[in-house]
Every structure is written in C-alpha cells, then in structure tokens.
Amino acid sequence: MNKYIDIGINLTNKQFHNDADDIIQNALDADVIQMILTGTSVKNSEESARIAAAYPGVLYATAGIHPHDAKSFDGQSIPKLKALLQKKQVVSVGECGLDFDRDFSPRDKQEQCYKAQLELAIAVQKPLFLHERAAFSRFVAITKDYLPHLPKAVVHCFTGSIQEAKTYLDQGFYLGFTGAISDTNRFAHLKEVVQFVPLDRLLIETDAPFMLPKKVPRTLLTKYHERRNEPAFLPYVAGTIAQYKGVGLDVIAKHSTENAEAFFGL
C-alpha cells in the first residue's frame, strides 16, 4: 500500500469550518497517513497547534507568519511563536517569506518579519516552511546571509522557473509541489521542473483548500464543494509527478513520504 504525507494543509480555513473530522478521515481513507497544518499568523498558528494536538501522530503544525500577515508582526510575535515551537506537534517555522505578487503587507514589513523568522529557525533548529511569490531576487539575497546556520528548508507550493529551482536546490532546499503541476495552461513549465528535481529533494502537498489537482474526478468533488481541495486528493499530485518522471506511483509515494518524515522529524 502506498502511503503519503501532506506537508501543507490550511485546515483552519473557513472552507473547512466544522468539517475537520471528515476531512481527516477522508485523507486517511485515501492513504494520506499524516498531515501538517500550515500556520500563517500567530493566532492561526496557535489554532493549528491546538487542532494538531487532538490528533497525535496524524496531525502536526507549523508556526509562523505568512508575508500576507506581516503587517501583524510586532514585539510579541517571536516569543509567542517560539513558545509554540516548544510543543512536540509543532514541527516547523513558517509559513514565512516574501510575496511581492499580492503585496498584502508592505515590503519592508515583509522583510523584517521574514528575517526574524529565519533567526527563530536558527534558534530553535526546526526546519523552515517557506513562501516566495514574485520576490525571487530579494528572497535569495536575504536568505543567503543566514544559509550557513539555517536548518533544512522547503520552498512550498513551488511554481517558479527551472533556473529558480536550480538555485534553491543548490542552496540545499527542498521543493514542495501541489496540484498546480497538473494545470498545463498556467504552469506548463513545471513538467520540466518536476523532471529535474531529484527524488530526495521532493515533497508533496495539497495546500488545501486551494490548488485543486486537475485530475480529481468530479465524482469525488461533493455537491457543495466543487472547487475545494482536500488532503485526500494528494495521491493525484503524486500521480502527476510519477507521470512526468516516468516512474511508478509507488516510487513517488515512497520517496516523498521518507523525505517528509526525515525533514520534519515525524
């Protein structure tokens, strides 16, 4: 039996309101044995940690401030995140980074918030869950100053160019892939990226409820949630990677699961 680990789900999203038990059971039924809840603000990270604690050994969480929420960063943010990261179910710092695509927070505030979380990851020596959109040059420039001391890091929901992928791999980072890889209209270039990324640096995620894989059968999409992604659909991400790489689904399941276990210390 293939087993999968979803390294990024947004279970606190309002699309999953009052649905958590069903979502988790659906995932387990689809052989997704563990899931990591993404923390995107202090409040959200606290909520994710609380939910994860109720499902020991199945759910884990990250603790961080997404660049969209960098405007909320203040003097209490890092101490609160650090306290969360002492909990055994909180396995990673993030989601953190830069997003110059939406600019929901001022760029100087994004950079301040990101640097503080890089320092936090070094202090607690837990891996980084990174976000970068339309900010590659600045992101790399900031990160390289911390590289010698950084723990492991994954650039999640990677949709960048093959050159950007090579840069991240050269820096020792992992790349996380979502259902975006099956969107051949918007992200046709990702086929080449997936083919290039070595199996030992590859992680898979749904980023649910977003990034619905194109190949999920309509029969699996419920009447009320026709566009909602779920961690149960992670095997469709793995399936597209297997197709692009020309290997069996079992190969992708094995490597991505072993990578996630080692990366997050599950």
Short mmCIF file of N, CA and C in Angstrom, two decimals, residues 72-154:
data_model
loop_
_atom_site.label_atom_id
_atom_site.label_comp_id
_atom_site.label_asym_id
_atom_site.label_seq_id
_atom_site.Cartn_x
_atom_site.Cartn_y
_atom_site.Cartn_z
N SER A 72 0.92 42.26 10.72
CA SER A 72 0.53 41.99 12.11
C SER A 72 1.75 41.75 13.01
N PHE A 73 2.94 41.69 12.43
CA PHE A 73 4.17 41.37 13.17
C PHE A 73 4.47 42.48 14.18
N ASP A 74 4.70 42.08 15.45
CA ASP A 74 5.04 43.06 16.49
C ASP A 74 6.02 42.44 17.48
N GLY A 75 6.27 43.13 18.55
CA GLY A 75 7.27 42.69 19.52
C GLY A 75 6.93 41.41 20.24
N GLN A 76 5.67 41.02 20.24
CA GLN A 76 5.25 39.78 20.90
C GLN A 76 5.24 38.57 19.96
N SER A 77 5.38 38.81 18.67
CA SER A 77 5.20 37.72 17.69
C SER A 77 6.21 36.60 17.87
N ILE A 78 7.48 36.94 17.94
CA ILE A 78 8.52 35.89 18.01
C ILE A 78 8.45 35.11 19.32
N PRO A 79 8.31 35.78 20.47
CA PRO A 79 8.15 35.00 21.71
C PRO A 79 6.97 34.03 21.68
N LYS A 80 5.86 34.47 21.08
CA LYS A 80 4.68 33.60 21.00
C LYS A 80 4.94 32.42 20.07
N LEU A 81 5.57 32.68 18.93
CA LEU A 81 5.89 31.58 18.00
C LEU A 81 6.90 30.63 18.63
N LYS A 82 7.86 31.18 19.34
CA LYS A 82 8.88 30.34 19.98
C LYS A 82 8.25 29.41 21.01
N ALA A 83 7.27 29.92 21.75
CA ALA A 83 6.57 29.09 22.73
C ALA A 83 5.83 27.95 22.03
N LEU A 84 5.21 28.25 20.91
CA LEU A 84 4.51 27.20 20.16
C LEU A 84 5.48 26.14 19.67
N LEU A 85 6.65 26.57 19.25
CA LEU A 85 7.63 25.65 18.68
C LEU A 85 8.26 24.72 19.72
N GLN A 86 7.96 24.94 20.99
CA GLN A 86 8.39 24.01 22.03
C GLN A 86 7.48 22.79 22.09
N LYS A 87 6.30 22.90 21.49
CA LYS A 87 5.35 21.78 21.52
C LYS A 87 5.77 20.72 20.51
N LYS A 88 5.60 19.46 20.89
CA LYS A 88 6.11 18.37 20.04
C LYS A 88 5.36 18.26 18.72
N GLN A 89 4.10 18.71 18.68
CA GLN A 89 3.34 18.60 17.43
C GLN A 89 3.63 19.75 16.47
N VAL A 90 4.38 20.76 16.94
CA VAL A 90 4.73 21.90 16.09
C VAL A 90 6.14 21.67 15.56
N VAL A 91 6.22 21.36 14.27
CA VAL A 91 7.44 20.77 13.72
C VAL A 91 8.24 21.68 12.79
N SER A 92 7.75 22.89 12.54
CA SER A 92 8.41 23.73 11.54
C SER A 92 8.11 25.20 11.77
N VAL A 93 9.05 26.06 11.35
CA VAL A 93 8.88 27.51 11.40
C VAL A 93 8.32 27.98 10.05
N GLY A 94 7.22 28.70 10.09
CA GLY A 94 6.63 29.20 8.85
C GLY A 94 5.11 29.03 8.90
N GLU A 95 4.42 29.44 7.95
CA GLU A 95 4.85 29.76 6.61
C GLU A 95 5.41 31.18 6.61
N CYS A 96 6.61 31.34 6.10
CA CYS A 96 7.23 32.66 6.11
C CYS A 96 7.97 32.91 4.80
N GLY A 97 8.19 34.17 4.51
CA GLY A 97 8.91 34.52 3.28
C GLY A 97 8.49 35.87 2.75
N LEU A 98 8.44 35.98 1.42
CA LEU A 98 8.11 37.24 0.76
C LEU A 98 7.08 36.99 -0.33
N ASP A 99 6.11 37.92 -0.46
CA ASP A 99 5.13 37.85 -1.53
C ASP A 99 4.97 39.25 -2.12
N PHE A 100 5.67 39.48 -3.24
CA PHE A 100 5.59 40.77 -3.93
C PHE A 100 4.57 40.71 -5.07
N ASP A 101 3.83 39.61 -5.14
CA ASP A 101 2.78 39.47 -6.14
C ASP A 101 1.52 40.19 -5.67
N ARG A 102 1.12 39.89 -4.44
CA ARG A 102 -0.11 40.50 -3.89
C ARG A 102 0.19 41.76 -3.09
N ASP A 103 1.34 41.79 -2.42
CA ASP A 103 1.70 42.95 -1.59
C ASP A 103 0.62 43.28 -0.56
N PHE A 104 0.09 42.25 0.10
CA PHE A 104 -0.92 42.50 1.14
C PHE A 104 -0.30 43.14 2.38
N SER A 105 1.01 43.02 2.54
CA SER A 105 1.73 43.73 3.59
C SER A 105 2.86 44.54 2.93
N PRO A 106 3.23 45.68 3.52
CA PRO A 106 4.32 46.47 2.94
C PRO A 106 5.59 45.64 2.82
N ARG A 107 6.36 45.86 1.77
CA ARG A 107 7.52 45.02 1.52
C ARG A 107 8.58 45.12 2.62
N ASP A 108 8.77 46.32 3.18
CA ASP A 108 9.77 46.45 4.25
C ASP A 108 9.33 45.65 5.48
N LYS A 109 8.03 45.62 5.73
CA LYS A 109 7.50 44.85 6.87
C LYS A 109 7.63 43.35 6.59
N GLN A 110 7.38 42.94 5.35
CA GLN A 110 7.57 41.54 4.98
C GLN A 110 9.02 41.11 5.24
N GLU A 111 9.96 41.94 4.85
CA GLU A 111 11.37 41.60 5.00
C GLU A 111 11.76 41.52 6.48
N GLN A 112 11.28 42.46 7.26
CA GLN A 112 11.55 42.45 8.70
C GLN A 112 11.01 41.18 9.35
N CYS A 113 9.79 40.83 8.99
CA CYS A 113 9.12 39.65 9.55
C CYS A 113 9.84 38.37 9.11
N TYR A 114 10.26 38.31 7.86
CA TYR A 114 10.95 37.13 7.35
C TYR A 114 12.29 36.94 8.04
N LYS A 115 13.07 38.00 8.17
CA LYS A 115 14.38 37.90 8.82
C LYS A 115 14.24 37.40 10.27
N ALA A 116 13.22 37.91 10.95
CA ALA A 116 13.00 37.49 12.34
C ALA A 116 12.70 36.00 12.43
N GLN A 117 12.00 35.48 11.44
CA GLN A 117 11.66 34.05 11.47
C GLN A 117 12.83 33.18 11.02
N LEU A 118 13.70 33.70 10.17
CA LEU A 118 14.94 32.98 9.86
C LEU A 118 15.79 32.85 11.12
N GLU A 119 15.87 33.93 11.89
CA GLU A 119 16.62 33.90 13.15
C GLU A 119 15.97 32.94 14.14
N LEU A 120 14.64 32.91 14.14
CA LEU A 120 13.91 31.99 15.03
C LEU A 120 14.22 30.54 14.68
N ALA A 121 14.22 30.22 13.38
CA ALA A 121 14.51 28.85 12.95
C ALA A 121 15.91 28.43 13.38
N ILE A 122 16.85 29.35 13.29
CA ILE A 122 18.22 29.05 13.72
C ILE A 122 18.25 28.82 15.24
N ALA A 123 17.49 29.62 15.97
CA ALA A 123 17.48 29.50 17.44
C ALA A 123 16.86 28.18 17.89
N VAL A 124 15.76 27.77 17.27
CA VAL A 124 15.07 26.55 17.73
C VAL A 124 15.49 25.32 16.93
N GLN A 125 16.22 25.53 15.83
CA GLN A 125 16.69 24.44 14.97
C GLN A 125 15.56 23.50 14.54
N LYS A 126 14.50 24.15 14.06
CA LYS A 126 13.43 23.40 13.40
C LYS A 126 13.35 23.86 11.95
N PRO A 127 12.97 22.98 11.03
CA PRO A 127 13.02 23.31 9.61
C PRO A 127 12.07 24.45 9.23
N LEU A 128 12.35 25.04 8.08
CA LEU A 128 11.60 26.19 7.58
C LEU A 128 10.62 25.80 6.49
N PHE A 129 9.42 26.38 6.58
CA PHE A 129 8.39 26.22 5.57
C PHE A 129 8.25 27.57 4.88
N LEU A 130 8.79 27.67 3.65
CA LEU A 130 8.99 28.96 3.01
C LEU A 130 7.98 29.26 1.92
N HIS A 131 7.71 30.56 1.76
CA HIS A 131 6.81 31.06 0.72
C HIS A 131 7.52 32.15 -0.05
N GLU A 132 7.52 32.02 -1.37
CA GLU A 132 8.10 33.08 -2.21
C GLU A 132 7.26 33.23 -3.47
N ARG A 133 6.75 34.45 -3.70
CA ARG A 133 6.00 34.75 -4.91
C ARG A 133 6.48 36.09 -5.46
N ALA A 134 6.93 36.07 -6.70
CA ALA A 134 7.34 37.28 -7.42
C ALA A 134 8.36 38.10 -6.63
N ALA A 135 9.19 37.40 -5.85
CA ALA A 135 10.16 38.09 -4.99
C ALA A 135 11.49 37.34 -4.98
N PHE A 136 11.77 36.58 -6.04
CA PHE A 136 12.90 35.65 -6.03
C PHE A 136 14.23 36.33 -5.69
N SER A 137 14.57 37.39 -6.38
CA SER A 137 15.88 38.02 -6.19
C SER A 137 16.07 38.52 -4.76
N ARG A 138 15.07 39.19 -4.25
CA ARG A 138 15.16 39.74 -2.89
C ARG A 138 15.16 38.60 -1.86
N PHE A 139 14.35 37.60 -2.11
CA PHE A 139 14.26 36.44 -1.22
C PHE A 139 15.63 35.76 -1.10
N VAL A 140 16.27 35.52 -2.22
CA VAL A 140 17.57 34.85 -2.22
C VAL A 140 18.63 35.74 -1.55
N ALA A 141 18.57 37.03 -1.81
CA ALA A 141 19.54 37.96 -1.25
C ALA A 141 19.47 37.98 0.28
N ILE A 142 18.24 37.97 0.81
CA ILE A 142 18.07 37.96 2.27
C ILE A 142 18.49 36.62 2.85
N THR A 143 18.04 35.54 2.23
CA THR A 143 18.24 34.20 2.79
C THR A 143 19.71 33.81 2.82
N LYS A 144 20.48 34.23 1.83
CA LYS A 144 21.87 33.76 1.73
C LYS A 144 22.71 34.20 2.93
N ASP A 145 22.35 35.30 3.57
CA ASP A 145 23.09 35.75 4.74
C ASP A 145 22.93 34.79 5.92
N TYR A 146 21.85 34.01 5.92
CA TYR A 146 21.56 33.10 7.01
C TYR A 146 21.91 31.64 6.70
N LEU A 147 22.20 31.37 5.42
CA LEU A 147 22.35 29.99 4.95
C LEU A 147 23.30 29.12 5.79
N PRO A 148 24.47 29.64 6.18
CA PRO A 148 25.40 28.76 6.90
C PRO A 148 24.83 28.17 8.19
N HIS A 149 23.84 28.83 8.76
CA HIS A 149 23.30 28.40 10.06
C HIS A 149 21.88 27.85 9.98
N LEU A 150 21.27 27.96 8.80
CA LEU A 150 19.87 27.55 8.69
C LEU A 150 19.71 26.04 8.81
N PRO A 151 18.61 25.60 9.44
CA PRO A 151 18.23 24.18 9.38
C PRO A 151 17.69 23.88 7.98
N LYS A 152 17.11 22.72 7.78
CA LYS A 152 16.52 22.38 6.49
C LYS A 152 15.40 23.36 6.14
N ALA A 153 15.16 23.51 4.83
CA ALA A 153 14.10 24.42 4.39
C ALA A 153 13.43 23.87 3.14
N VAL A 154 12.12 24.10 3.04
CA VAL A 154 11.38 23.73 1.83
C VAL A 154 10.69 24.97 1.29
#
